[in-house]
XYZ file of N, CA and C in Angstrom:
732
model
N 22.305 -9.853 5.800
C 21.291 -9.403 6.732
C 19.964 -9.213 5.993
N 18.899 -9.717 6.588
C 17.584 -9.622 5.967
C 16.686 -8.705 6.802
N 16.114 -7.721 6.135
C 15.202 -6.783 6.796
C 13.778 -7.060 6.330
N 12.844 -7.091 7.271
C 11.452 -7.440 6.990
C 10.519 -6.379 7.565
N 9.415 -6.129 6.877
C 8.318 -5.319 7.402
C 7.055 -6.171 7.342
N 6.146 -5.965 8.289
C 4.915 -6.758 8.379
C 3.737 -5.800 8.542
N 2.886 -5.733 7.533
C 1.805 -4.744 7.531
C 0.566 -5.351 6.877
N -0.614 -4.956 7.357
C -1.860 -5.376 6.707
C -1.919 -4.797 5.292
N -2.521 -5.529 4.382
C -2.646 -5.009 3.021
C -3.629 -3.839 3.006
N -3.319 -2.861 2.171
C -4.175 -1.684 1.985
C -4.554 -1.566 0.517
N -5.654 -0.894 0.256
C -6.071 -0.629 -1.118
C -5.418 0.663 -1.608
N -4.751 0.615 -2.745
C -4.026 1.741 -3.365
C -3.443 2.695 -2.302
N -2.493 2.228 -1.477
C -2.004 3.007 -0.331
C -1.285 4.303 -0.725
N -0.961 5.081 0.303
C -0.221 6.322 0.093
C 1.247 5.997 -0.184
N 2.004 6.998 -0.583
C 3.396 6.792 -1.017
C 4.283 6.225 0.083
N 4.015 6.565 1.351
C 4.839 6.055 2.443
C 4.806 4.544 2.550
N 3.678 3.939 2.215
C 3.531 2.475 2.244
C 4.512 1.843 1.260
N 4.608 2.446 0.067
C 5.515 1.916 -0.958
C 6.973 2.180 -0.597
N 7.222 3.281 0.075
C 8.578 3.573 0.533
C 9.039 2.545 1.558
N 8.134 2.159 2.442
C 8.469 1.132 3.422
C 8.828 -0.178 2.716
N 8.054 -0.542 1.708
C 8.345 -1.758 0.941
C 9.736 -1.666 0.309
N 10.074 -0.503 -0.210
C 11.354 -0.330 -0.895
C 12.549 -0.458 0.037
N 12.329 -0.329 1.328
C 13.420 -0.370 2.300
C 13.638 -1.743 2.926
N 12.878 -2.757 2.502
C 13.021 -4.085 3.107
C 13.315 -5.141 2.051
N 13.793 -6.278 2.523
C 14.050 -7.415 1.637
C 12.792 -8.243 1.407
N 11.908 -8.263 2.399
C 10.619 -8.953 2.248
C 9.558 -8.162 2.987
N 8.452 -7.922 2.288
C 7.312 -7.217 2.864
C 6.202 -8.239 3.049
N 5.841 -8.517 4.293
C 4.867 -9.567 4.585
C 3.491 -8.966 4.810
N 2.534 -9.397 4.006
C 1.152 -8.936 4.143
C 0.504 -9.664 5.312
N 0.157 -8.897 6.321
C -0.317 -9.432 7.598
C -1.846 -9.504 7.585
N -2.389 -10.368 6.723
C -3.830 -10.395 6.500
C -4.557 -11.519 7.219
N -3.851 -12.269 8.063
C -4.551 -13.269 8.876
C -4.790 -12.717 10.274
N -5.200 -11.434 10.303
C -5.603 -10.762 11.538
C -6.987 -10.166 11.314
N -7.617 -9.691 12.369
C -9.005 -9.235 12.286
C -9.172 -8.047 11.347
N -10.200 -8.117 10.532
C -10.556 -7.028 9.629
C -11.223 -5.909 10.417
N -10.884 -4.676 10.098
C -11.481 -3.526 10.772
C -12.244 -2.683 9.753
N -13.479 -2.345 10.091
C -14.288 -1.497 9.227
C -13.750 -0.073 9.232
N -14.071 0.667 8.169
C -13.690 2.075 8.051
C -12.197 2.271 8.265
N -11.448 1.429 7.619
C -9.995 1.478 7.728
C -9.418 1.504 6.321
N -8.103 1.323 6.201
C -7.431 1.419 4.918
C -7.457 0.118 4.119
N -7.995 -0.950 4.677
C -7.962 -2.237 3.985
C -8.716 -2.194 2.661
N -9.882 -1.560 2.636
C -10.709 -1.573 1.423
C -10.976 -0.180 0.867
N -10.229 0.831 1.326
C -10.503 2.174 0.820
C -9.262 3.058 0.959
N -9.247 4.130 0.182
C -8.199 5.129 0.313
C -8.688 6.446 -0.255
N -7.871 7.481 -0.071
C -8.269 8.834 -0.439
C -7.631 9.277 -1.753
N -8.403 10.015 -2.550
C -7.872 10.687 -3.728
C -8.151 12.178 -3.561
N -7.444 12.999 -4.326
C -7.580 14.453 -4.210
C -8.509 14.961 -5.297
N -9.589 15.651 -4.915
C -10.536 16.196 -5.882
C -10.671 17.698 -5.678
N -11.361 18.355 -6.589
C -11.585 19.796 -6.469
C -12.372 20.134 -5.220
N -13.167 19.182 -4.735
C -13.972 19.394 -3.527
C -13.246 18.939 -2.265
N -11.977 18.512 -2.412
C -11.216 18.024 -1.267
C -10.992 16.524 -1.354
N -10.382 15.936 -0.321
C -10.128 14.482 -0.336
C -11.432 13.700 -0.419
N -11.416 12.605 -1.204
C -12.610 11.766 -1.373
C -12.223 10.313 -1.205
N -13.068 9.560 -0.489
C -12.821 8.134 -0.298
C -13.183 7.350 -1.547
N -12.304 6.438 -1.907
C -12.574 5.465 -2.963
C -12.629 4.119 -2.255
N -13.809 3.503 -2.171
C -14.007 2.313 -1.337
C -14.446 1.099 -2.148
N -13.845 -0.047 -1.846
C -14.280 -1.321 -2.419
C -15.454 -1.827 -1.581
N -16.613 -2.056 -2.169
C -17.738 -2.571 -1.388
C -17.476 -4.019 -0.973
N -17.674 -4.315 0.294
C -17.426 -5.676 0.780
C -18.679 -6.244 1.432
N -18.759 -7.574 1.404
C -19.900 -8.242 2.021
C -19.831 -8.134 3.536
N -20.985 -8.084 4.134
C -21.045 -8.067 5.587
C -20.639 -9.427 6.136
N -20.087 -9.406 7.328
C -19.663 -10.655 7.947
C -19.471 -10.456 9.433
N -19.097 -11.504 10.150
C -18.886 -11.403 11.594
C -17.750 -10.446 11.912
N -17.809 -9.806 13.046
C -16.783 -8.843 13.439
C -15.435 -9.518 13.640
N -15.454 -10.811 13.873
C -14.213 -11.541 14.138
C -13.512 -12.033 12.866
N -14.079 -11.766 11.686
C -13.482 -12.300 10.458
C -12.113 -11.669 10.194
N -11.285 -12.424 9.508
C -9.936 -11.969 9.184
C -9.945 -11.191 7.865
N -8.907 -10.413 7.659
C -8.810 -9.646 6.416
C -8.862 -10.575 5.212
N -8.165 -11.711 5.287
C -8.130 -12.617 4.140
C -9.415 -13.432 3.968
N -10.416 -13.167 4.802
C -11.729 -13.800 4.649
C -12.757 -12.845 4.051
N -12.377 -11.590 3.859
C -13.304 -10.570 3.354
C -13.370 -10.644 1.831
N -14.579 -10.556 1.289
C -14.749 -10.585 -0.168
C -15.570 -9.375 -0.619
N -15.326 -8.952 -1.856
C -16.072 -7.835 -2.437
C -17.523 -8.238 -2.650
N -18.429 -7.302 -2.498
C -19.849 -7.615 -2.623
C -20.333 -7.601 -4.072
N -19.575 -6.981 -4.960
C -19.873 -7.066 -6.389
C -18.578 -6.786 -7.140
N -18.570 -7.076 -8.436
C -17.356 -6.877 -9.207
C -17.513 -5.786 -10.261
N -18.407 -4.852 -9.984
C -18.541 -3.686 -10.859
C -17.663 -2.541 -10.380
N -17.142 -2.664 -9.158
C -16.380 -1.551 -8.585
C -15.109 -1.196 -9.355
N -14.342 -2.163 -9.955
C -13.117 -1.735 -10.644
C -13.384 -0.732 -11.765
N -14.395 -0.996 -12.572
C -14.722 -0.069 -13.658
C -15.226 1.260 -13.098
N -16.043 1.204 -12.043
C -16.559 2.430 -11.437
C -15.418 3.275 -10.851
N -14.463 2.607 -10.183
C -13.334 3.336 -9.611
C -12.483 3.958 -10.713
N -12.244 3.190 -11.788
C -11.426 3.742 -12.854
C -12.101 4.951 -13.501
N -13.398 4.880 -13.743
C -14.110 5.998 -14.349
C -14.034 7.236 -13.464
N -14.147 7.050 -12.140
C -14.048 8.184 -11.225
C -12.625 8.755 -11.224
N -11.621 7.877 -11.240
C -10.234 8.336 -11.293
C -9.967 9.104 -12.584
N -10.448 8.582 -13.697
C -10.241 9.241 -14.981
C -10.906 10.613 -15.003
N -12.092 10.696 -14.434
C -12.795 11.975 -14.383
C -12.061 12.964 -13.479
N -11.556 12.470 -12.356
C -10.899 13.335 -11.376
C -9.552 13.846 -11.870
N -8.792 12.974 -12.527
C -7.407 13.316 -12.880
C -7.181 13.559 -14.371
N -8.230 13.699 -15.149
C -8.057 13.831 -16.602
C -7.231 15.060 -16.990
N -7.197 16.081 -16.129
C -6.416 17.282 -16.426
C -5.057 17.280 -15.720
N -4.727 16.195 -15.037
C -3.427 16.099 -14.361
C -2.317 16.083 -15.408
N -1.137 16.604 -15.071
C -0.051 16.740 -16.054
C 0.329 15.452 -16.780
N 0.268 14.313 -16.091
C 0.754 13.068 -16.687
C -0.351 12.058 -16.950
N -1.596 12.526 -16.968
C -2.715 11.589 -17.145
C -2.569 10.757 -18.412
N -2.279 11.390 -19.533
C -2.194 10.663 -20.802
C -1.078 9.625 -20.785
N 0.003 9.912 -20.043
C 1.131 8.987 -19.975
C 0.808 7.732 -19.172
N 0.079 7.913 -18.073
C -0.101 6.799 -17.135
C -1.452 6.110 -17.253
N -2.423 6.771 -17.877
C -3.777 6.230 -17.916
C -3.863 4.826 -18.519
N -3.195 4.524 -19.630
C -3.342 3.170 -20.194
C -2.909 2.066 -19.232
N -1.784 2.258 -18.540
C -1.311 1.231 -17.605
C -2.241 1.097 -16.413
N -2.715 2.223 -15.883
C -3.587 2.169 -14.711
C -4.971 1.625 -15.062
N -5.474 1.999 -16.231
C -6.771 1.452 -16.658
C -6.683 -0.065 -16.782
N -5.596 -0.552 -17.336
C -5.430 -1.995 -17.477
C -5.367 -2.666 -16.105
N -4.682 -2.012 -15.156
C -4.586 -2.558 -13.803
C -5.974 -2.732 -13.192
N -6.850 -1.761 -13.429
C -8.210 -1.849 -12.888
C -9.053 -2.885 -13.635
N -9.011 -2.844 -14.933
C -9.883 -3.729 -15.702
C -9.426 -5.180 -15.658
N -8.170 -5.416 -15.277
C -7.671 -6.788 -15.121
C -7.922 -7.351 -13.728
N -8.518 -6.553 -12.847
C -8.796 -7.015 -11.479
C -10.096 -7.811 -11.478
N -9.983 -9.142 -11.327
C -11.163 -9.995 -11.452
C -11.470 -10.822 -10.201
N -10.545 -10.907 -9.267
C -10.796 -11.671 -8.055
C -11.726 -10.933 -7.114
N -12.330 -11.666 -6.174
C -13.248 -11.007 -5.245
C -12.731 -10.997 -3.804
N -11.592 -11.657 -3.529
C -11.061 -11.683 -2.167
C -10.232 -10.429 -1.931
N -10.526 -9.694 -0.877
C -9.898 -8.402 -0.633
C -8.379 -8.502 -0.586
N -7.847 -9.526 0.069
C -6.392 -9.682 0.138
C -5.777 -9.813 -1.255
N -6.431 -10.571 -2.126
C -5.922 -10.759 -3.482
C -6.041 -9.471 -4.299
N -7.137 -8.757 -4.090
C -7.326 -7.473 -4.779
C -6.211 -6.505 -4.396
N -5.977 -6.374 -3.102
C -4.944 -5.453 -2.639
C -3.565 -5.849 -3.162
N -3.289 -7.143 -3.156
C -1.999 -7.603 -3.671
C -1.866 -7.313 -5.162
N -2.947 -7.488 -5.902
C -2.949 -7.187 -7.334
C -2.523 -5.741 -7.583
N -3.101 -4.811 -6.829
C -2.761 -3.405 -7.018
C -1.364 -3.087 -6.494
N -0.971 -3.684 -5.392
C 0.382 -3.455 -4.878
C 1.421 -3.894 -5.898
N 1.258 -5.092 -6.449
C 2.230 -5.597 -7.412
C 2.279 -4.709 -8.658
N 1.118 -4.291 -9.141
C 1.085 -3.441 -10.327
C 1.719 -2.085 -10.090
N 1.416 -1.470 -8.957
C 1.952 -0.143 -8.657
C 3.439 -0.197 -8.329
N 3.876 -1.267 -7.671
C 5.310 -1.434 -7.427
C 6.061 -1.526 -8.755
N 5.473 -2.233 -9.717
C 6.094 -2.333 -11.028
C 6.189 -0.980 -11.716
N 5.129 -0.178 -11.630
C 5.141 1.135 -12.255
C 6.147 2.073 -11.584
N 6.294 1.955 -10.285
C 7.237 2.803 -9.548
C 8.674 2.304 -9.664
N 8.834 1.100 -10.205
C 10.172 0.557 -10.350
C 10.779 0.088 -9.047
N 9.933 -0.357 -8.123
C 10.414 -0.834 -6.825
C 10.486 -2.360 -6.848
N 11.680 -2.931 -6.778
C 11.787 -4.392 -6.694
C 11.332 -4.846 -5.314
N 10.492 -5.855 -5.243
C 9.942 -6.245 -3.945
C 9.609 -7.720 -3.902
N 9.776 -8.290 -2.719
C 9.300 -9.634 -2.430
C 8.133 -9.499 -1.474
N 6.935 -9.884 -1.924
C 5.743 -9.819 -1.084
C 5.426 -11.217 -0.569
N 5.389 -11.361 0.748
C 5.022 -12.624 1.361
C 3.657 -12.538 2.010
N 3.134 -13.675 2.434
C 1.845 -13.719 3.134
C 2.073 -14.316 4.518
N 1.559 -13.662 5.526
C 1.757 -14.132 6.895
C 1.220 -15.536 7.091
N 0.102 -15.859 6.463
C -0.506 -17.166 6.672
C 0.379 -18.302 6.169
N 1.282 -17.994 5.251
C 2.177 -19.037 4.731
C 3.258 -19.429 5.732
N 3.484 -18.608 6.743
C 4.538 -18.883 7.721
C 4.038 -19.596 8.973
N 2.728 -19.565 9.197
C 2.173 -20.253 10.361
C 2.695 -19.724 11.684
N 2.838 -18.412 11.796
C 3.342 -17.817 13.039
C 2.332 -17.990 14.166
N 2.842 -18.107 15.394
C 1.990 -18.283 16.568
C 2.267 -17.179 17.573
N 1.353 -17.071 18.556
C 1.507 -16.069 19.594
C 0.566 -14.910 19.359
N 0.540 -13.991 20.314
C -0.322 -12.820 20.229
C 0.523 -11.561 20.208
N 0.030 -10.552 19.516
C 0.661 -9.236 19.461
C 2.139 -9.331 19.085
N 3.012 -8.775 19.912
C 4.434 -8.745 19.569
C 5.024 -10.141 19.422
N 4.567 -11.086 20.239
C 5.097 -12.450 20.150
C 4.888 -13.022 18.750
N 3.766 -12.733 18.164
C 3.483 -13.257 16.828
C 4.363 -12.589 15.776
N 4.586 -11.298 15.928
C 5.453 -10.594 14.996
C 6.885 -11.139 15.072
N 7.345 -11.395 16.289
C 8.682 -11.953 16.472
C 8.778 -13.334 15.826
N 7.769 -14.158 16.047
C 7.780 -15.505 15.476
C 7.742 -15.442 13.949
N 6.980 -14.506 13.425
C 6.895 -14.339 11.976
C 8.243 -13.894 11.413
N 8.900 -12.964 12.093
C 10.230 -12.525 11.659
C 11.228 -13.681 11.711
N 11.162 -14.460 12.781
C 12.086 -15.589 12.938
C 11.904 -16.596 11.804
N 10.643 -16.922 11.505
C 10.369 -17.907 10.461
C 10.685 -17.376 9.064
N 10.684 -16.055 8.909
C 11.038 -15.457 7.624
C 12.544 -15.252 7.500
N 13.274 -15.566 8.574
C 14.724 -15.424 8.551
C 15.198 -13.995 8.684
N 14.420 -13.159 9.367
C 14.753 -11.741 9.490
C 15.815 -11.485 10.553
N 16.710 -10.571 10.247
C 17.680 -10.067 11.215
C 17.228 -8.718 11.774
N 16.366 -8.038 11.005
C 15.906 -6.713 11.424
C 14.452 -6.526 11.015
N 13.689 -5.879 11.900
C 12.274 -5.615 11.663
C 12.097 -4.115 11.508
N 11.543 -3.688 10.376
C 11.302 -2.278 10.102
C 9.816 -1.995 10.273
N 9.485 -0.980 11.058
C 8.089 -0.679 11.341
C 7.875 0.819 11.461
N 6.631 1.244 11.317
C 6.296 2.661 11.392
C 6.179 3.160 12.816
N 6.156 4.487 12.994
C 6.130 5.077 14.338
C 4.885 4.758 15.157
N 3.761 4.445 14.517
C 2.535 4.133 15.253
C 2.700 2.896 16.118
N 3.624 2.000 15.743
C 3.824 0.757 16.492
C 4.455 0.990 17.858
N 5.002 2.179 18.108
C 5.594 2.468 19.418
C 4.579 2.323 20.549
N 3.293 2.456 20.201
C 2.246 2.395 21.215
C 1.994 0.985 21.725
N 2.425 -0.030 20.972
C 2.108 -1.404 21.393
C 3.272 -2.389 21.281
N 4.315 -2.048 20.577
C 5.391 -3.013 20.326
C 6.286 -3.190 21.552
N 6.532 -4.428 21.917
C 7.438 -4.755 23.015
C 8.801 -5.105 22.415
N 9.690 -4.129 22.373
C 10.999 -4.324 21.741
C 11.843 -5.377 22.447
N 11.589 -5.575 23.743
C 12.405 -6.541 24.484
C 12.269 -7.951 23.921
N 11.083 -8.285 23.374
C 10.881 -9.613 22.804
C 11.714 -9.791 21.533
N 11.874 -8.717 20.774
C 12.747 -8.782 19.602
C 14.206 -8.914 20.036
N 14.572 -8.187 21.075
C 15.946 -8.262 21.583
C 16.295 -9.690 21.985
N 15.375 -10.351 22.697
C 15.623 -11.724 23.149
C 15.773 -12.684 21.978
N 15.094 -12.375 20.858
C 15.170 -13.236 19.677
C 16.359 -12.876 18.786
N 17.088 -11.842 19.166
C 18.239 -11.437 18.371
C 17.869 -10.722 17.089
N 16.701 -10.089 17.097
C 16.214 -9.372 15.919
C 16.166 -7.882 16.238
N 16.849 -7.080 15.449
C 16.852 -5.645 15.669
C 15.555 -5.003 15.224
N 15.194 -3.877 15.833
C 14.003 -3.109 15.453
C 14.456 -1.746 14.951
N 13.998 -1.377 13.785
C 14.302 -0.050 13.242
C 12.983 0.656 12.950
N 12.934 1.954 13.271
C 11.707 2.732 13.109
C 11.777 3.555 11.827
N 10.748 3.423 10.998
C 10.707 4.151 9.734
C 10.122 5.539 9.959
N 10.742 6.537 9.349
C 10.318 7.934 9.500
C 9.562 8.371 8.248
N 8.289 8.734 8.417
C 7.470 9.132 7.288
C 7.469 10.652 7.057
N 8.269 11.385 7.806
C 8.276 12.837 7.661
C 9.250 13.279 6.570
N 9.108 14.541 6.148
C 10.079 15.136 5.245
C 9.897 14.850 3.774
N 8.745 14.360 3.361
C 8.536 14.126 1.929
C 8.426 15.457 1.179
N 9.044 15.543 0.008
C 8.906 16.773 -0.784
C 7.519 16.859 -1.408
N 7.055 18.069 -1.602
C 5.789 18.255 -2.295
C 6.018 18.106 -3.793
N 4.963 17.778 -4.508
C 5.007 17.658 -5.961
C 3.861 18.483 -6.539
N 3.822 18.712 -7.833
C 2.722 19.501 -8.410
C 1.385 18.799 -8.169
N 0.564 19.371 -7.327
C -0.722 18.770 -6.964
C -1.813 19.818 -7.097
N -2.870 19.497 -7.806
C -3.973 20.434 -7.985
C -4.769 20.582 -6.695
N -5.524 21.654 -6.621
C -6.480 21.882 -5.538
C -5.808 21.998 -4.165
N -5.086 23.097 -3.912
C -4.442 23.277 -2.607
C -5.471 23.342 -1.481
N -5.020 23.104 -0.210
C -3.633 22.939 0.222
C -3.094 21.546 -0.117
N -1.758 21.432 -0.166
C -1.130 20.166 -0.494
C -1.447 19.121 0.569
N -1.703 17.899 0.126
C -2.026 16.796 1.047
C -1.133 15.601 0.716
N -0.244 15.249 1.652
C 0.637 14.099 1.451
C -0.108 12.772 1.608
N -1.210 12.768 2.363
C -1.801 11.507 2.817
C -2.936 11.012 1.927
N -2.707 11.068 0.636
C -3.669 10.517 -0.315
C -3.002 9.348 -1.032
N -3.779 8.604 -1.791
C -3.254 7.438 -2.501
C -2.055 7.800 -3.375
N -1.146 6.859 -3.527
C 0.010 7.050 -4.406
C -0.434 7.332 -5.842
N -1.679 6.995 -6.183
C -2.177 7.291 -7.523
C -2.131 8.787 -7.809
N -2.340 9.603 -6.789
C -2.278 11.050 -6.967
C -0.882 11.466 -7.423
N 0.141 10.912 -6.776
C 1.526 11.174 -7.164
C 1.790 10.711 -8.592
N 1.305 9.537 -8.940
C 1.543 8.970 -10.268
C 0.860 9.796 -11.356
N -0.384 10.199 -11.151
C -1.088 10.995 -12.148
C -0.412 12.357 -12.355
N 0.140 12.907 -11.299
C 0.719 14.246 -11.384
C 2.177 14.282 -11.801
N 2.915 13.198 -11.580
C 4.348 13.224 -11.901
C 4.777 12.127 -12.869
N 3.936 11.145 -13.127
C 4.229 10.119 -14.115
C 5.524 9.377 -13.854
N 6.381 9.239 -14.877
C 7.624 8.489 -14.719
C 8.570 9.067 -13.673
N 8.341 10.311 -13.249
C 9.191 10.923 -12.224
C 8.715 10.607 -10.816
N 7.664 9.809 -10.659
C 7.054 9.580 -9.339
C 8.051 9.093 -8.297
N 8.934 8.176 -8.684
C 9.873 7.594 -7.723
C 10.835 8.631 -7.151
N 11.016 9.748 -7.826
C 11.908 10.790 -7.319
C 11.375 11.431 -6.047
N 10.092 11.273 -5.795
C 9.478 11.881 -4.623
C 9.395 10.920 -3.441
N 10.041 9.766 -3.566
C 10.103 8.802 -2.479
C 11.447 8.909 -1.770
N 11.480 8.527 -0.499
C 12.739 8.559 0.239
C 13.723 7.528 -0.289
N 13.187 6.507 -0.921
C 14.023 5.456 -1.490
C 14.582 5.835 -2.853
N 14.319 7.069 -3.313
C 14.723 7.488 -4.649
C 16.223 7.367 -4.865
N 16.993 7.534 -3.800
C 18.443 7.537 -3.946
C 18.992 6.219 -4.484
N 18.280 5.107 -4.262
C 18.791 3.839 -4.779
C 17.811 3.120 -5.694
N 16.763 3.820 -6.135
C 15.846 3.236 -7.113
C 16.244 3.695 -8.511
N 16.525 2.754 -9.388
C 16.884 3.101 -10.758
C 15.756 3.862 -11.439
N 14.505 3.547 -11.063
C 13.364 4.199 -11.692
C 13.335 5.689 -11.404
N 13.989 6.139 -10.315
C 13.983 7.553 -9.974
C 14.800 8.358 -10.973
N 15.641 7.687 -11.737
C 16.443 8.371 -12.739
C 15.756 8.378 -14.102
N 14.607 7.688 -14.183
C 13.948 7.537 -15.471
C 13.072 8.744 -15.763
N 13.108 9.249 -16.966
C 12.219 10.343 -17.358
C 11.121 9.837 -18.301
N 11.428 8.771 -19.052
C 10.450 8.180 -19.982
C 11.069 6.904 -20.531
N 10.286 6.017 -21.058
C 8.829 6.007 -21.091
C 8.229 5.376 -19.849
N 6.933 5.481 -19.719
C 6.252 4.829 -18.612
C 6.130 3.339 -18.920
N 6.450 2.467 -17.946
C 6.417 1.026 -18.244
C 4.994 0.469 -18.357
N 4.860 -0.573 -19.124
C 3.575 -1.272 -19.225
C 3.472 -2.278 -18.085
N 2.255 -2.583 -17.677
C 2.024 -3.601 -16.656
C 1.924 -4.950 -17.344
N 2.774 -5.872 -16.957
C 2.773 -7.183 -17.609
C 1.684 -8.069 -17.028
């Protein structure tokens, strides 16, 4: 049985995004859909002494109808700027010294300007650090047709999926009957119940980038995921892996 999730790529997403990836056989980046401004595609939140702060990739202006995979960064100075801000923000975090070399390399090795490629670069690097084995696919490679749920069903069919895993927000628009007719089961992922971890600057905030978890817990980060029960990395205490 093959389980698939289909989600737009995000920049340094929160821990729930990585947990969803850990629960499927293939995670398909749904980037041949319309790009939305002020969304998670090119930005995410980090925790600072002044509260949550947006870390945003600057992108070139374009038509409102452009797709996510058509968006490009407006300059390539942002990786170094983001890393310097992260280093300044988390330099006193418990595991900063352990994780900083791998994360700095992840930022300084980011050289592409296409947003989809940038997001994939960070997803692959962070999945490696968390010890999550994953197959990342691209929706455009499958040539799915149809609108809304029909397209998701066609994408699942072409990917050979028996089950589609999706978050609770999809209840507002997903037509489960179309999956039923295609013989594909739908399972809803629950993002509630995550344990808190040592996080500076209360109150605790679950909805920040997974980088916050990594800086504060280091090699123990995977223990705070729902997938920890079957991730070998959740049993690891040291050392922190290098990014290849």
